[in-house]
Amino acid sequence: MTTAFVTRSTRASRIAMIIAVLALIVLAAAPWWAGRADLRLMGEIFLYLALACLWNLMAGYAGLVSVGQQAFVGFGGYMLFALTMFGGLHPVVAILAGGVLAAIVSVPIAILVFRLRGAYFAIGTWVVAEVFRLSFAQVSSLGGGSGSSLPVDVVRSLADSRSGREALAYWLALGAAVVVIGVVYAFLRTRRGLALTAIRDSEVAASGLGIDIWRTKLEVYVVTSAFTAIIGGLIFLQKLRISPDAAFSVNDWTAFVIFIVVIGGIGTLEGPIIGTLLFFALRETLADYGTAYLIALGAVAIVVMLKAPKGVWGLIRDRFDIELFPLSYRVRTRDDHQGN
Amino acid sequence: MSALLSVSDLSKSFGAVIVADETSFEVAQGAAIGILGPNGAGKTSLFNLITGAMTPNAGRITFDGADITAVPAAKRCKMGIARSFQVPQPFGGMTVFENALVGAVQGAGLSGREAEAHVLDVLEATGLMNKANVRAGSLSLLDRKRLEMARALAAKPKLLLLDEIAGGLTDAECVALIETIKNVHAAGTTIIWIEHVVHALLAVVEKLIVINFGKKIAEGAPKTIMDSPHVKEIYLGVDPHA
Ligand SMILES: Nc1ncnc2c1ncn2[C@@H]1O[C@H](COP(=O)(O)OP(=O)(O)OP(=O)(O)O)[C@@H](O)[C@H]1O
Ligand SMILES: [Mg+2]
């Protein structure tokens, strides 16, 4: 007789949820307690958090190790400029529309690059991003190679005062991070999330158990690309200026993001969060040292990859067997005695 | 009895290595058959061809009345074919329970409490209940093999393909395994079992197929096959368990 039952929440996850809600309330009130520079920094942190969470879903779970997601960051940024300047859309609407367009554009790209395996896939995605950069540099109405600034009337349409605009940009960044983490978490809890997690661990076993690998990967690629474009739009809404080199920077939008995910713990939901905090802690303490800062980042990445291949969160999880997002199923027996 | 699986003139080679050489056989609904053959004979490859992990160069596979030669692996599982891997392929970052849940949800199409209850039954039957919350990546080889079978059973297959799951078991464990497989068979599941531990195989199967160099060289009742001089010759010195 089976007296066992299955549950998903744990004490750690319930506590984490309460802390997260409290933190969210405090963060949402930041425009009243934080200075301008801090507000800007926190906005940037949230947007990196969202990018890392998305790249982790794509690379850490679906095994799509792309080094070309800057294609969608830049695409989203340029859509913000194009759709507000020539389409007359409100900036927020333009950013969302950019996400939809990115989803559409990502389908033929996926069909192309999914033919490639491993390193060739990575190179293929990078080439696609370069094609994006060169193409947008040709569009003279968007400033060609030197880029353009968001027109004053578009900026004004956000809010009348400068502090109002800065608060709005901050809330949008915070909201985007919450939505991205929430969507990824909710997805991973569904049966398709279970399938994706299986793909993460063994594609051959996953397909043998009835999982359509190609379709699952396509879905993940399209959804992450759409959200990445939305984040790109928000990034350039903060910057108010765009150029092909900034928009399609492999350093800013992919290398740093990969660093975050790898040191935090790839293939886990918690990893990108911890990685983002570590990355910004390093950046803010070492930024004054110029090149030494990049060398330090590289050294940290190498040490983590050698000593803790599952990242900082992997270390914590293996040691304490906890998870902050209740994704696991736990089998429990009513009378603590497990026999069979 | 009608044939659940029928393989006709199936051929597959990798360069000079022939893993299937115009192989044909039928497996009746509800049957349990064993596959024997020396190392490298092409037994696992035959499973790869049946499950769709490998595409044949020529030949046809029909299952449950449908031609599945061109059907992708995932669809074949949903149609009712599940296998265990000779070299275990656990979902290492997931718990034992979750591994089997993938089979129940994706393969058998169950959901919610129904899926969970089915998985608990399977874990109970395969002796994995006390490891339900353990990460599959940290299991011993023996438990990984148990998990292979549990995951396949969780998919509620019509045809269960078992690839060398008895090796390395103690006598008591082997008896328990035989019992489990007999129960699965008695419940109506058709079974094809590749096994070097011949006495375990003979306790379950009613027919044997012998493969060598990708070619089917004998097929028939276990006793006839085991007494055949040709088979003895191939096995002589090949396998100490026999
Ligand atoms: N994907 C592949 N590419 C190239 N050669 C392969 C491939 N798969 C199998 N082979 C070769 O085909 C031959 C048969 O392999 P297979 O795994 O089917 O043998 P087997 O009968 O299961 O052997 P064992 O008893 O050792 O498990 C071997 O020589 C193997 O190296
Ligand atoms: Mg084999």
XYZ file of N, CA and C and ligand atoms in Angstrom, chain B residues 12-15 17-20 35-48 53-54 86-87 163-164 194 196 211 213-214 235, ligand 1:
133
model
N 20.920 -1.683 -41.568
C 21.581 -0.458 -41.145
C 23.072 -0.720 -41.029
N 23.872 0.178 -41.566
C 25.317 0.021 -41.377
C 25.978 1.369 -41.177
N 27.084 1.330 -40.454
C 27.939 2.511 -40.298
C 29.232 2.183 -41.015
N 29.394 2.686 -42.219
C 30.566 2.327 -43.001
C 30.615 0.821 -43.172
N 30.727 -1.312 -40.694
C 30.083 -2.018 -39.582
C 28.601 -2.212 -39.876
N 28.198 -3.457 -39.983
C 26.786 -3.749 -40.256
C 26.096 -4.057 -38.930
N 25.121 -3.232 -38.548
C 24.443 -3.463 -37.272
C 23.094 -4.146 -37.462
N 22.535 -4.060 -38.674
C 21.309 -4.801 -38.974
C 21.393 -5.240 -40.434
N 16.437 -11.428 -26.637
C 17.414 -11.299 -27.712
C 18.805 -11.578 -27.162
N 19.476 -12.494 -27.828
C 20.832 -12.872 -27.439
C 21.779 -12.536 -28.575
N 23.041 -12.415 -28.218
C 24.062 -12.189 -29.250
C 25.306 -11.661 -28.597
N 26.456 -11.931 -29.203
C 27.711 -11.469 -28.607
C 27.825 -9.953 -28.593
N 28.810 -9.440 -27.892
C 29.018 -7.988 -27.827
C 29.225 -7.421 -29.224
N 28.560 -6.306 -29.468
C 28.719 -5.646 -30.768
C 27.910 -6.283 -31.881
N 26.994 -7.214 -31.524
C 26.226 -7.916 -32.548
C 25.189 -7.015 -33.207
N 24.764 -5.962 -32.501
C 23.759 -5.076 -33.055
C 22.437 -5.128 -32.302
N 22.474 -5.614 -31.067
C 21.235 -5.727 -30.292
C 20.694 -4.352 -29.900
N 21.573 -3.535 -29.306
C 21.140 -2.193 -28.920
C 20.738 -1.383 -30.152
N 21.474 -1.593 -31.242
C 21.128 -0.886 -32.480
C 19.716 -1.244 -32.940
N 19.342 -2.509 -32.752
C 17.996 -2.928 -33.128
C 16.960 -2.132 -32.328
N 17.218 -1.936 -31.032
C 16.326 -1.112 -30.208
C 16.311 0.334 -30.715
N 17.485 0.828 -31.066
C 17.546 2.196 -31.590
C 16.703 2.346 -32.844
N 15.503 6.123 -32.561
C 16.726 6.864 -32.245
C 17.706 6.773 -33.411
N 17.504 5.784 -34.281
C 18.356 5.552 -35.442
C 17.442 5.319 -36.643
N 20.796 0.826 -22.220
C 21.857 -0.037 -21.683
C 22.825 0.796 -20.842
N 23.268 1.929 -21.411
C 24.049 2.888 -20.638
C 23.046 3.905 -20.119
N 17.063 -3.278 -22.116
C 18.411 -3.518 -22.637
C 19.394 -3.760 -21.499
N 19.671 -5.038 -21.234
C 20.661 -5.439 -20.224
C 20.466 -4.748 -18.881
N 16.792 -7.720 -24.078
C 18.177 -8.064 -24.411
C 18.882 -8.361 -23.101
N 22.378 -10.592 -21.250
C 23.454 -11.580 -21.223
C 23.277 -12.558 -20.071
N 21.212 -12.911 -32.537
C 21.763 -12.015 -33.552
C 23.280 -12.112 -33.538
N 26.603 -10.271 -35.865
C 26.978 -9.351 -36.961
C 25.747 -8.739 -37.632
N 24.754 -8.365 -36.825
C 23.575 -7.699 -37.360
C 22.579 -8.626 -38.033
N 28.373 -18.648 -28.635
C 28.455 -18.219 -27.240
C 29.636 -18.791 -26.497
N 25.965 5.564 -33.939
C 26.929 4.661 -34.282
N 27.933 5.029 -35.106
C 28.888 4.136 -35.449
N 28.938 2.875 -35.029
C 27.973 2.451 -34.198
C 26.913 3.330 -33.779
N 26.087 2.646 -32.958
C 26.612 1.411 -32.868
N 27.725 1.284 -33.609
C 28.541 0.065 -33.753
O 27.688 -0.958 -34.126
C 28.069 -2.174 -33.514
C 26.896 -2.785 -32.806
O 26.631 -2.004 -31.646
P 25.451 -2.357 -30.625
O 25.529 -1.375 -29.533
O 24.176 -2.441 -31.354
O 25.884 -3.793 -30.121
P 25.240 -4.694 -28.981
O 24.830 -5.961 -29.619
O 24.216 -3.965 -28.248
O 26.523 -4.976 -28.078
P 26.650 -5.103 -26.474
O 26.301 -6.487 -26.107
O 28.086 -4.804 -26.236
O 25.756 -4.101 -25.884
C 29.246 -1.857 -32.620
O 30.429 -2.214 -33.305
C 29.159 -0.376 -32.446
O 30.426 0.185 -32.255
